[in-house]
Short mmCIF file of C-alpha atoms and ligand atoms in Angstrom, two decimals:
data_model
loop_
_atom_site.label_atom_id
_atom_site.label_comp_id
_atom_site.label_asym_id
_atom_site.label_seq_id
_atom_site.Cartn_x
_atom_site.Cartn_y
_atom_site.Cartn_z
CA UNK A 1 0.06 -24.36 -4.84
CA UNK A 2 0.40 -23.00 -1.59
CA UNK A 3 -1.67 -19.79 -0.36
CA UNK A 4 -1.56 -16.90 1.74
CA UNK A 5 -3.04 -18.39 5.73
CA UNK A 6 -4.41 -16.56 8.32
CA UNK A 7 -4.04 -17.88 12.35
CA UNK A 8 -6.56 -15.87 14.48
CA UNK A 9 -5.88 -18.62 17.56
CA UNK A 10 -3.99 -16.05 19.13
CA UNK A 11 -7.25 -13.72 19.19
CA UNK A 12 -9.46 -16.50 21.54
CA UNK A 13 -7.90 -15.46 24.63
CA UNK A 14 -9.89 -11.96 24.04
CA UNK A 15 -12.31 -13.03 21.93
CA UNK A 16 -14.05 -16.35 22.21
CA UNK A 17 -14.26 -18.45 18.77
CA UNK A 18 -17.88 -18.65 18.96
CA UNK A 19 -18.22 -15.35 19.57
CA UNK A 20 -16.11 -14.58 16.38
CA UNK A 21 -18.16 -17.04 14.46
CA UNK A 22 -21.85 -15.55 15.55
CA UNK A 23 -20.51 -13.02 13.66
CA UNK A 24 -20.83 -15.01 10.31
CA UNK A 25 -24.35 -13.84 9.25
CA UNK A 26 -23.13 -9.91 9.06
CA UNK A 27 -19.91 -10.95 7.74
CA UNK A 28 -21.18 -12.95 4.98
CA UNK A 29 -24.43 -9.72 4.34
CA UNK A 30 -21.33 -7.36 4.70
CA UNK A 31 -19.22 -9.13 1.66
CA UNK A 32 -22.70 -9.45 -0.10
CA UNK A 33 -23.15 -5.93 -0.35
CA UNK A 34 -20.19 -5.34 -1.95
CA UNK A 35 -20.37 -7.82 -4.60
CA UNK A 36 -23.83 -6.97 -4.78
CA UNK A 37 -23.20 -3.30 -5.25
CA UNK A 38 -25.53 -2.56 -2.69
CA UNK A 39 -23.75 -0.98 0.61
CA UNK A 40 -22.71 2.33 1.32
CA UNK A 41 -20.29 3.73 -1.13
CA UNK A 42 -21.74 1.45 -4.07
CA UNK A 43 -20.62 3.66 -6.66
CA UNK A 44 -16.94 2.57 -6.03
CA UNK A 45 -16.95 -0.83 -5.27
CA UNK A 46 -15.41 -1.96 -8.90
CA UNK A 47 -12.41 -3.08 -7.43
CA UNK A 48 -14.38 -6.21 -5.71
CA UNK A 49 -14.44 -7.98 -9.91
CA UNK A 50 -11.43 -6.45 -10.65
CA UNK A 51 -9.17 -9.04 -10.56
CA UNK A 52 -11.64 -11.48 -12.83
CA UNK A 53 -12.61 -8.88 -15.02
CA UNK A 54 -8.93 -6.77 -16.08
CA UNK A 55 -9.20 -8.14 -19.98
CA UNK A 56 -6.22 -9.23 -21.94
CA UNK A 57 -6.38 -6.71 -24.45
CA UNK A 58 -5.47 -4.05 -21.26
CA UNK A 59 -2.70 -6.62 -20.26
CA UNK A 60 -0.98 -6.49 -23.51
CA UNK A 61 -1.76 -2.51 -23.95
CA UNK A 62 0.55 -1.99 -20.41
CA UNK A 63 2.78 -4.55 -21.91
CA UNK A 64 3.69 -2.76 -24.83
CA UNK A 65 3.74 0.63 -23.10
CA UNK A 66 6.16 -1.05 -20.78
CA UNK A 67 8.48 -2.98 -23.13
CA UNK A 68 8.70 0.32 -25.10
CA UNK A 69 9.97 2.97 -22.21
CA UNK A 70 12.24 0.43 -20.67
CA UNK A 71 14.59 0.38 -23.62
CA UNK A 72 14.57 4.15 -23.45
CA UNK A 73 14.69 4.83 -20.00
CA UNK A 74 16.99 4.02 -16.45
CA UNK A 75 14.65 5.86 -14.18
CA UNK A 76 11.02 5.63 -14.49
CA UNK A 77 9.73 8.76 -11.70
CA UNK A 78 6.44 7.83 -10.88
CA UNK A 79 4.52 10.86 -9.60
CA UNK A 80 1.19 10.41 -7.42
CA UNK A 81 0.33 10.69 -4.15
CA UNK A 82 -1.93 8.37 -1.58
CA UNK A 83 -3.64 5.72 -3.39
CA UNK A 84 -2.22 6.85 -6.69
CA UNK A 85 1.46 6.00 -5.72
CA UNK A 86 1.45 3.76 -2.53
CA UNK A 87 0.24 0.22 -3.82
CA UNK A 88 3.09 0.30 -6.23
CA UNK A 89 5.43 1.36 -4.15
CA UNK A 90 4.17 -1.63 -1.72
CA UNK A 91 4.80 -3.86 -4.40
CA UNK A 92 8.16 -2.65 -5.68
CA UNK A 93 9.79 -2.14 -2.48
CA UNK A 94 8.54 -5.82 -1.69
CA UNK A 95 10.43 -7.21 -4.21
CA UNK A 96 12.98 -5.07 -5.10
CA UNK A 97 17.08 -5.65 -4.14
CA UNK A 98 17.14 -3.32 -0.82
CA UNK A 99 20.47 -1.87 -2.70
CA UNK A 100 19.13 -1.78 -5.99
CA UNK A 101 20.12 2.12 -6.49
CA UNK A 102 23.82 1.07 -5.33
CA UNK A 103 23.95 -1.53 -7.99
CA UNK A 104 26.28 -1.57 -11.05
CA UNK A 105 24.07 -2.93 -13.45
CA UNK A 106 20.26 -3.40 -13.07
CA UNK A 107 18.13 -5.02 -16.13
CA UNK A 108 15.24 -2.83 -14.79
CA UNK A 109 14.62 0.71 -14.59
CA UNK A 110 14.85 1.88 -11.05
CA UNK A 111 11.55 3.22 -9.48
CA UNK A 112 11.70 7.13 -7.72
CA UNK A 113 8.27 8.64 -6.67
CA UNK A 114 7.48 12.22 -6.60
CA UNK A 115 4.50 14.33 -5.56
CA UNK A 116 3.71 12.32 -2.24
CA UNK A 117 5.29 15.36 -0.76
CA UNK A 118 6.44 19.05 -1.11
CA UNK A 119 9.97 19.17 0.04
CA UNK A 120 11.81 21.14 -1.50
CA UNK A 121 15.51 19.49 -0.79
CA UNK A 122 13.84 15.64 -1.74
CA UNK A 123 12.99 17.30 -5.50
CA UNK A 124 16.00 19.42 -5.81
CA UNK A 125 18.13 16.17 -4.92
CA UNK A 126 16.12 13.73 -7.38
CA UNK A 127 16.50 16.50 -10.27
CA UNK A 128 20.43 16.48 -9.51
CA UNK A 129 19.85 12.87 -9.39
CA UNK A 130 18.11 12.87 -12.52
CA UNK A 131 20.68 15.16 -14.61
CA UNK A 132 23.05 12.60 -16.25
CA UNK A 133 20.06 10.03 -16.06
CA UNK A 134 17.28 8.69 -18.95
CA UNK A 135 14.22 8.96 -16.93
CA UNK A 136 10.46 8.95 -18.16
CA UNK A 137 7.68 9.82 -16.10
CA UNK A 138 4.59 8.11 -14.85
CA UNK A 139 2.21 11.02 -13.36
CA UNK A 140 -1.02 9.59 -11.55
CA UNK A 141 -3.74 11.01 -10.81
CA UNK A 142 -7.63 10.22 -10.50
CA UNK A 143 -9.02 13.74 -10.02
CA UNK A 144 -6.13 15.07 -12.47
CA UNK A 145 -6.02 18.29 -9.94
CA UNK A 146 -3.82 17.26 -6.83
CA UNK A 147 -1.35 19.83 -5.88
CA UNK A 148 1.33 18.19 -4.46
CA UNK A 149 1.20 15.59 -7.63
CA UNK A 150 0.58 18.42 -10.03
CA UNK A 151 3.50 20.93 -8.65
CA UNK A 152 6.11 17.72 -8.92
CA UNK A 153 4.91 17.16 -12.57
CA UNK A 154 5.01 20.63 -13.49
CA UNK A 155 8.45 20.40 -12.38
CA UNK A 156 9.76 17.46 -13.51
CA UNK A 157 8.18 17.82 -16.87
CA UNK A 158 9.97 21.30 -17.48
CA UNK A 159 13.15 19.57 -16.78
CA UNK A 160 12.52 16.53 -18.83
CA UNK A 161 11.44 18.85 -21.52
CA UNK A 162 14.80 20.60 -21.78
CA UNK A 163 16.73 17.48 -21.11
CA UNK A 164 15.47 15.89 -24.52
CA UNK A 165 13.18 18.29 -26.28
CA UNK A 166 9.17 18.71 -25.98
CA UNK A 167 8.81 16.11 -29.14
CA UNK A 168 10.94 13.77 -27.51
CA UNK A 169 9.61 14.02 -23.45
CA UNK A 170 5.78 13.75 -24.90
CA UNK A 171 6.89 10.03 -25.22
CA UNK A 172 8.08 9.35 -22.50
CA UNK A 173 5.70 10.42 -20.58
CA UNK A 174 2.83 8.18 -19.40
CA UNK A 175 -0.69 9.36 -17.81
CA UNK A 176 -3.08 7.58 -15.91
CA UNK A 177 -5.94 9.58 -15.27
CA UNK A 178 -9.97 9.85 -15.29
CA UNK A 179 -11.66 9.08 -18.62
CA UNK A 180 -12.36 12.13 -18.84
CA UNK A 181 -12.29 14.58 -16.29
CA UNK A 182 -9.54 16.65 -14.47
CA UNK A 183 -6.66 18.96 -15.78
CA UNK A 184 -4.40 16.06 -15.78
CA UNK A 185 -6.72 14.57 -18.84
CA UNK A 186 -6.80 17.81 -20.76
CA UNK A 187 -3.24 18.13 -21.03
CA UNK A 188 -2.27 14.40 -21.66
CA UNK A 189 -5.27 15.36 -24.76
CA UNK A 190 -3.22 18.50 -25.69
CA UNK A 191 0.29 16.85 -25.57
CA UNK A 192 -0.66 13.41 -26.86
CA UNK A 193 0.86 11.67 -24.12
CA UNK A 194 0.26 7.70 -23.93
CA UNK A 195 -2.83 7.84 -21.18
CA UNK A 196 -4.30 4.73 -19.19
CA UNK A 197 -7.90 5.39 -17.64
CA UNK A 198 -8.81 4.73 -13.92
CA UNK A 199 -11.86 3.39 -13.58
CA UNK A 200 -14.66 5.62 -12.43
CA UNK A 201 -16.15 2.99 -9.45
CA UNK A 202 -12.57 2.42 -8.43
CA UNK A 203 -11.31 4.97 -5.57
CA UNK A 204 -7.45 5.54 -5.20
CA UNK A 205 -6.59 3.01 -2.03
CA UNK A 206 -8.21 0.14 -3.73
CA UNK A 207 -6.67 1.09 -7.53
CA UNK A 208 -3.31 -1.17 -7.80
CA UNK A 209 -5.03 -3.72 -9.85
CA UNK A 210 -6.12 -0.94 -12.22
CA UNK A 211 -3.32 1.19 -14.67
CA UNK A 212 -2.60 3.22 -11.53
CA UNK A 213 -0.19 0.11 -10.58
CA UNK A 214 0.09 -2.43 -13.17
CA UNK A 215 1.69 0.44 -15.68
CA UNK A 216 4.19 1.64 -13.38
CA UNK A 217 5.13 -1.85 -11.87
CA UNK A 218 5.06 -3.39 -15.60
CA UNK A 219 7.79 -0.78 -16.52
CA UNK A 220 9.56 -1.25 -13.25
CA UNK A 221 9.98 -5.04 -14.89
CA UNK A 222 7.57 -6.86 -12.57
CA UNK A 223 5.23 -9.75 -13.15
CA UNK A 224 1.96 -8.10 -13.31
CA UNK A 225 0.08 -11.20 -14.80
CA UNK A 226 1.34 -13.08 -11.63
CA UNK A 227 -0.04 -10.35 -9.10
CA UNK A 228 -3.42 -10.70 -10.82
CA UNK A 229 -3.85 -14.25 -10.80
CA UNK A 230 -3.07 -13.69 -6.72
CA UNK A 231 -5.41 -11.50 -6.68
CA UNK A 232 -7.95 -13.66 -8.78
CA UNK A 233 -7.00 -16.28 -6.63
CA UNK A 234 -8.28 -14.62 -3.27
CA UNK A 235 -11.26 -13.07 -5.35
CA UNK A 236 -12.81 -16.44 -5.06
CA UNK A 237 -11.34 -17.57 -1.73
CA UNK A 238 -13.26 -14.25 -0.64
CA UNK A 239 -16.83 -14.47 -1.87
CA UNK A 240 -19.73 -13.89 0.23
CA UNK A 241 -20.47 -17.77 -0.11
CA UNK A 242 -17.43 -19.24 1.50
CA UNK A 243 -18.01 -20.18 5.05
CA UNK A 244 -16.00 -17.19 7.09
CA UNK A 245 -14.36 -20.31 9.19
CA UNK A 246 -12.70 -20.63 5.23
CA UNK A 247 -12.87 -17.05 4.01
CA UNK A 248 -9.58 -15.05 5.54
CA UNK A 249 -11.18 -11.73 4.49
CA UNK A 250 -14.26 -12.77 6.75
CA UNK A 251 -12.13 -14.01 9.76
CA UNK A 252 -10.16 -10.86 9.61
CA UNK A 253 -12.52 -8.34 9.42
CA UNK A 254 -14.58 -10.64 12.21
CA UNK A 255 -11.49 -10.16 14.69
CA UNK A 256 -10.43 -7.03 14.45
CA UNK A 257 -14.30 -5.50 14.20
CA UNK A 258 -14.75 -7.43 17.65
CA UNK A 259 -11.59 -6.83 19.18
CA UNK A 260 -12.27 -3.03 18.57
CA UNK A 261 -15.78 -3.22 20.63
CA UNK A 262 -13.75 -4.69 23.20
CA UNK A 263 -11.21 -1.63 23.04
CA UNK A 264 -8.34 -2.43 20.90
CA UNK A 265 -8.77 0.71 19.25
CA UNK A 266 -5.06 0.78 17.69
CA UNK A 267 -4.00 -2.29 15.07
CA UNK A 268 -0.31 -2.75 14.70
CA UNK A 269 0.37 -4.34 11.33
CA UNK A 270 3.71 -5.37 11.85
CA UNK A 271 6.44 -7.55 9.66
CA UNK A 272 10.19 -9.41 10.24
CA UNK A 273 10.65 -8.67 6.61
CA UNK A 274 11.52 -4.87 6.47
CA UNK A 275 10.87 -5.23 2.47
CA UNK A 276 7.10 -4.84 3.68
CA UNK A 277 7.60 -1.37 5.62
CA UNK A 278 5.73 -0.10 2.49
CA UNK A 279 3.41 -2.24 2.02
CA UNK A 280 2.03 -1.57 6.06
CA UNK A 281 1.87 2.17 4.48
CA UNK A 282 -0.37 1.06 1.72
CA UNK A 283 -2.28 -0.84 4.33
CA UNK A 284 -2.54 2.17 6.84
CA UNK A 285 -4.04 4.28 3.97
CA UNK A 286 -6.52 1.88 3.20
CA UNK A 287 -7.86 1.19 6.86
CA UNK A 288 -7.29 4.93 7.76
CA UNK A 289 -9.13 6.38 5.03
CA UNK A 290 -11.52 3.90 4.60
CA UNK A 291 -12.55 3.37 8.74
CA UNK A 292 -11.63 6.35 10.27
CA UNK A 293 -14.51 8.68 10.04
CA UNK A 294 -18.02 9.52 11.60
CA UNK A 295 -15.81 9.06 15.24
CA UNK A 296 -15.09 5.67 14.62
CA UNK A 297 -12.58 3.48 13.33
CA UNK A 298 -9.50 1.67 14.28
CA UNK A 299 -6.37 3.39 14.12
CA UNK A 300 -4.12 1.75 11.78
CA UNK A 301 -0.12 1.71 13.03
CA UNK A 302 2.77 0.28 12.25
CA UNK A 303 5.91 -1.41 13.23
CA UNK A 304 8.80 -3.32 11.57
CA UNK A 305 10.62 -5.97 13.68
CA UNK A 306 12.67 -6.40 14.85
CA UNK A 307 14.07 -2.81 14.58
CA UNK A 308 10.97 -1.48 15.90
CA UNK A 309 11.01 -4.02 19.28
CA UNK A 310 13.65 -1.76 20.25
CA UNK A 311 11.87 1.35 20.10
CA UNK A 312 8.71 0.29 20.26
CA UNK A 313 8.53 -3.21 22.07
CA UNK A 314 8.38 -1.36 25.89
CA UNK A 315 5.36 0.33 24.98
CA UNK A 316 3.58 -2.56 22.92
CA UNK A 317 4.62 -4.95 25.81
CA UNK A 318 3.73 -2.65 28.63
CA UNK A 319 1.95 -0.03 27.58
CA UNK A 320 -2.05 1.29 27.67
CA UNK A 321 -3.95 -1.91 26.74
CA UNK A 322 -5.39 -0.55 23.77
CA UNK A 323 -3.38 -2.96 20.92
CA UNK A 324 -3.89 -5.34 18.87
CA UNK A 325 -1.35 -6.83 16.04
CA UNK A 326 -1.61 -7.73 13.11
CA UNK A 327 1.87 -9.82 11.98
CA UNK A 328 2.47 -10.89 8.41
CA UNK A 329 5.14 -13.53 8.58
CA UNK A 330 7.07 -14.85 5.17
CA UNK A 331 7.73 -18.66 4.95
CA UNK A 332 10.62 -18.91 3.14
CA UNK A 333 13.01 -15.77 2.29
CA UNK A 334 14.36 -15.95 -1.30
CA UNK A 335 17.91 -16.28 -0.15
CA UNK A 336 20.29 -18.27 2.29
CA UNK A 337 22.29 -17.12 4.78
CA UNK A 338 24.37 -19.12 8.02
CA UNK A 339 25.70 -17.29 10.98
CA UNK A 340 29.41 -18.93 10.84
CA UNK A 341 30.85 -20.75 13.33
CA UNK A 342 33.68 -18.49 15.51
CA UNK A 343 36.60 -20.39 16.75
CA UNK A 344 36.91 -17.82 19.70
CA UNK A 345 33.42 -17.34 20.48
CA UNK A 346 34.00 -14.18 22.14
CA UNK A 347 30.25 -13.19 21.14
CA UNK A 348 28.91 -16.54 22.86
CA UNK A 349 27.11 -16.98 19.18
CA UNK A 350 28.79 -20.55 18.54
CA UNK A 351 25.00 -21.77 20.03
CA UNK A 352 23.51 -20.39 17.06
CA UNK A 353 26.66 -21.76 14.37
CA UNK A 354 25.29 -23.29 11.18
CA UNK A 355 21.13 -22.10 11.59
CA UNK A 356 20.23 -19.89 9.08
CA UNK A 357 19.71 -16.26 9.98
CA UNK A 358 15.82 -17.07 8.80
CA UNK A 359 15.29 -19.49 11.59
CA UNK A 360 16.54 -16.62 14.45
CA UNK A 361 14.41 -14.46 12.96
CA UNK A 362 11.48 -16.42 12.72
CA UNK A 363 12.24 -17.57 16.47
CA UNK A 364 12.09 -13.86 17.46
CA UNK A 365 8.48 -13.77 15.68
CA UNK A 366 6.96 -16.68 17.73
CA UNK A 367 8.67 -14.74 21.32
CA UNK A 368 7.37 -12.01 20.58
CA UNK A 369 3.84 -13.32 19.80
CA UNK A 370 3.67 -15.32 22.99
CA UNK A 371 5.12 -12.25 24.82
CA UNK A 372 2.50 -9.63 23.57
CA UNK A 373 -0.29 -12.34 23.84
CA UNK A 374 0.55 -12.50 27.10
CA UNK A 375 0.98 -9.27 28.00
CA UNK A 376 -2.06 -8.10 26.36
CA UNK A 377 -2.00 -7.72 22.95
CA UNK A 378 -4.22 -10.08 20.86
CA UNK A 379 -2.28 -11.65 17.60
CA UNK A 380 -3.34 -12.00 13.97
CA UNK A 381 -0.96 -14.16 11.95
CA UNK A 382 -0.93 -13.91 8.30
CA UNK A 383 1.58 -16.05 6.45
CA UNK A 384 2.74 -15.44 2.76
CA UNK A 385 4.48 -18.70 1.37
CA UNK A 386 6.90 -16.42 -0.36
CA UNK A 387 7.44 -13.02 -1.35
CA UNK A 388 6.65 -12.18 -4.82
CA UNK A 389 4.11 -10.83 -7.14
CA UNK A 390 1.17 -13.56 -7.19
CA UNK A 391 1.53 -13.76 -3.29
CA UNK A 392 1.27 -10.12 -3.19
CA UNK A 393 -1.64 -10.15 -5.75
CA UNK A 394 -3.28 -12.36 -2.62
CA UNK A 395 -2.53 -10.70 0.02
CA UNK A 396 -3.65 -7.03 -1.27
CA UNK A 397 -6.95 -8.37 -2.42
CA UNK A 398 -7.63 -9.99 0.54
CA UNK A 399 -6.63 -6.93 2.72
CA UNK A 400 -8.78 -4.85 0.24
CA UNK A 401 -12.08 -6.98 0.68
CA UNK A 402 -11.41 -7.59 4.69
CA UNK A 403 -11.32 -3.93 4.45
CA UNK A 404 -14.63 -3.48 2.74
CA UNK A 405 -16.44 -5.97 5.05
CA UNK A 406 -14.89 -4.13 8.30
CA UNK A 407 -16.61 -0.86 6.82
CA UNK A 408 -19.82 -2.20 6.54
CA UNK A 409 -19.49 -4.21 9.96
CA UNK A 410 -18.90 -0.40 11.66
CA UNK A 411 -21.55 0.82 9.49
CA UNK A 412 -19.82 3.49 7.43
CA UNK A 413 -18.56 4.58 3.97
CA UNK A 414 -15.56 2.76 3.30
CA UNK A 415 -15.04 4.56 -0.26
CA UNK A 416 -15.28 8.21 0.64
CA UNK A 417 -12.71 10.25 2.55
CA UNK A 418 -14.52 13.87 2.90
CA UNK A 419 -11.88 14.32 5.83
CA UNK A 420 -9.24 14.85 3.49
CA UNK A 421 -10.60 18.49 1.99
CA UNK A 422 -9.83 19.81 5.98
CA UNK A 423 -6.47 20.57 5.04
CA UNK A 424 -6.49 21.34 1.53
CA UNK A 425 -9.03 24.22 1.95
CA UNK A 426 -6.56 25.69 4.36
CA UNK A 427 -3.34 25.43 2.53
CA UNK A 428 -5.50 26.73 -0.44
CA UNK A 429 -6.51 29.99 1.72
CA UNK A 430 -2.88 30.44 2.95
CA UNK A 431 -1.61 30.67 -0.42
CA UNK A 432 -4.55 32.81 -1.32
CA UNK A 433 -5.66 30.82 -4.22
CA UNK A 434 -8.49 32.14 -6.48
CA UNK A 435 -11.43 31.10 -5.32
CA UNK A 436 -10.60 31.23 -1.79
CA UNK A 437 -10.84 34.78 -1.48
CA UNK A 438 -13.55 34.74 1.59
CA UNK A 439 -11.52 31.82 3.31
CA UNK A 440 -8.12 33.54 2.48
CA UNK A 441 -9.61 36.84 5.06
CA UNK A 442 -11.05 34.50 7.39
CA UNK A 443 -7.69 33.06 7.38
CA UNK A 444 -5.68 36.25 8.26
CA UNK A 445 -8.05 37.46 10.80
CA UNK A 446 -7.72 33.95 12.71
CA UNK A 447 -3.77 34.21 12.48
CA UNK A 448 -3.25 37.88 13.35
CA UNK A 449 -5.59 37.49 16.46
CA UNK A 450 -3.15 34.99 18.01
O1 LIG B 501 -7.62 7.00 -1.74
C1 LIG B 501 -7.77 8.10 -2.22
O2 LIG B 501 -8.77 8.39 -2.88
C2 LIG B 501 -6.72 9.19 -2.07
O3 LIG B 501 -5.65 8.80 -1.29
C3 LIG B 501 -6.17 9.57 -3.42
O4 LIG B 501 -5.61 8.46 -4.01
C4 LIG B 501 -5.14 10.70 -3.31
O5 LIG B 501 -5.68 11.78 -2.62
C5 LIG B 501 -4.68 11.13 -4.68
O6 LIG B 501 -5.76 11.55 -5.44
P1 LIG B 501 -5.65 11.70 -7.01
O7 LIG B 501 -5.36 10.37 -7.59
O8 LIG B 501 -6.97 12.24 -7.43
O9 LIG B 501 -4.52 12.67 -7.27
#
């Protein structure tokens, strides 16, 4: 079986390998802590065993909550925001059809998500969307008291509510929630709703292994035993005691922790598969959140090519030498495709006649390597044999536990985010919220004096 590789080759022209390899010791104490529950943040570090640990009986539980709703349903609206929505939107958007909604027939419910943001035109178009539709709902939340989350659900239920009747909606809905905390849990209590617990040492940007996106992805018809076993896979290619010149979580975290003292303060993550546009979003959350605090911290970016080589490229080529990139490449595409041979030839494209439109595109990846290498910009290659769940599985838990070890290796808490409240307590004051009385006048005062 073939696995997800990692080329940092591209980084020693920055870097030098030794240098990245003195860096062993702290890599190897940095992956330590975690499975030894003993860094910062050591309260939410469950998601290291997850993959080992996620018993059967759970599997089959999500299995039979799945099988059930996708006889009853053609949309499943999965409502969440951040870490409770992203990771299985990565996933589904990975290996999805890109037309999927335009197809006649699907075997699988189609996947919307809700409450990652408060326009008002995106939910009035998915209710009109949602009108003539079966749809269920999936609302996620850890702290059960989002707002953006818990305005879409309030929403969405109503309507789902008068659509089939309360008896009827109460089953198809499905909560995933705190054990026992949070509004969300109280409610899913009152109305008897089918509820999945996230784990309490689990935070939101490392939760897809957990209900948060094995229930939604199960309905949504994908193999979740397949992204587990990638993930169990890399779980063991990952442990503190493999060598980091064999450990791709180690050799990543290594590179980019060095490159960043050497001031390549922005990563690109960037892909030639546009299926992974969400799965760089579910990566930016996790490095943002995770690194970006105390004044420190990479910033995460990034880029699909080659669309983005044509807005983008100048600047990445040219621009302030503060880049690095990340690329994940994908061997083999699951389809074929031949650029046609042209008796005329007005396009001057007979050159290319026959090759498969893979082998242009993964032409354009190695050019544009060599040309950002040179012009500045180090290279990280990670290459996925294929695209599909147990690759995934890999590649999420190894960007999950490179993430870990590059928040110990800057020396902060990768598992809080205290950043986040800045805005909330704000938009809480502006709406004059109860509670926020004192912060509500502060408010006003700072507004009218402008
Ligand atoms: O990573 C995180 O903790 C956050 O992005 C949360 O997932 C996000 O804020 C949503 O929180 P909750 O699941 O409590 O609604």
């Amino acid at each position: 079986m073939e696995n997800l590789r990692i080329d940092i080759s591209n980084v020693y022209g920055f870097i030098p390998e030794e240098e990245i390899l003195s860096l062993s010791q702290k890599t190897r104490k940095a992956s330590q802590a975690l499975e030894n529950k003993t860094g910062k943040g050591d309260d939410f570090v469950g998601w290291v065993t997850l993959p080992s640990s996620i018993a059967e009986a759970d599997l089959k539980d999500i299995e039979q909550t799945a099988s059930r709703l996708r006889k009853e349903i053609d949309i499943l609206v999965v409502i969440g925001i951040g870490g409770s929505y992203l990771g299985t939107r990565a996933v589904a958007e990975a290996l999805s059809h890109t037309f999927l909604h335009l197809k006649k027939k699907t075997e699988n419910p189609l996947i919307l998500f809700a409450g990652q943001n408060i326009g008002e035109d995106y939910l009035n178009e998915m209710l009109e969307i949602l009108e003539d539709k079966r749809f269920g709902i999936a609302v996620i939340s850890k702290s059960g008291t989002t707002t953006e989350p818990a305005i879409a659900f309030r929403i969405l239920k109503e309507r789902l509510e008068a659509k089939t009747g309360k008896k009827k909606a109460r089953e198809l809905i499905i909560s995933i929630t705190d054990a026992t905390r949070g509004a969300l849990r109280t409610l899913a209590i009152q109305e008897g709703y089918k509820t999945f617990v996230i784990p309490d040492d689990v935070g939101g940007r490392y939760s897809v292994l957990t209900p948060v996106g094995l229930v939604p992805l199960a309905i949504g018809g994908f193999d979740i035993r397949a992204l587990v076993a990638g993930a169990q896979a890399m779980e063991k290619r990952t442990l503190s005691d493999v060598p980091q010149a064999e450990n791709p979580a180690a050799l990543y975290a290594a590179s980019r922790f060095l490159l960043y003292l050497s001031g390549k303060k922005i990563e690109l993550l960037a892909n030639f598969e546009n299926k992974l546009h969400y799965l760089a979003e579910w990566w930016k959350q996790l490095y943002g959140e995770s690194e970006g605090k105390e004044g420190r911290g990479i910033f995460p970016a990034s880029v699909d090519f080659t669309a983005d080589l044509h807005s983008m490229g100048q600047y990445i080529q040219e621009g302030e030498r503060s880049l690095m990139e990340t690329v994940i490449s994908v061997k083999e595409p699951q389809t074929l495709l031949r650029i046609p041979e042209d008796q005329d030839n007005f396009d001057k494209l007979n050159y290319l006649s026959g090759k498969r439109l893979d082998a242009v595109n993964k032409m354009a990846e190695l050019g544009t390597m060599l040309a950002h290498v040179d012009g500045g910009v180090p290279n990280i290659r990670i290459e996925l044999p294929k695209l599909n769940e147990y690759y995934l599985g890999q590649l999420m838990y190894f960007f999950e536990k490179a993430c870990g070890i590059s928040g110990y290796l800057l020396d902060v808490n990768p598992f809080d985010q205290p950043g986040v409240e800045a805005y909330k307590k704000n938009m809480f004051a502006l709406l004059e919220k109860p509670g926020f009385e004192e912060q509500s006048r502060k408010m006003k005062e700072r507004l009218s004096s402008h």
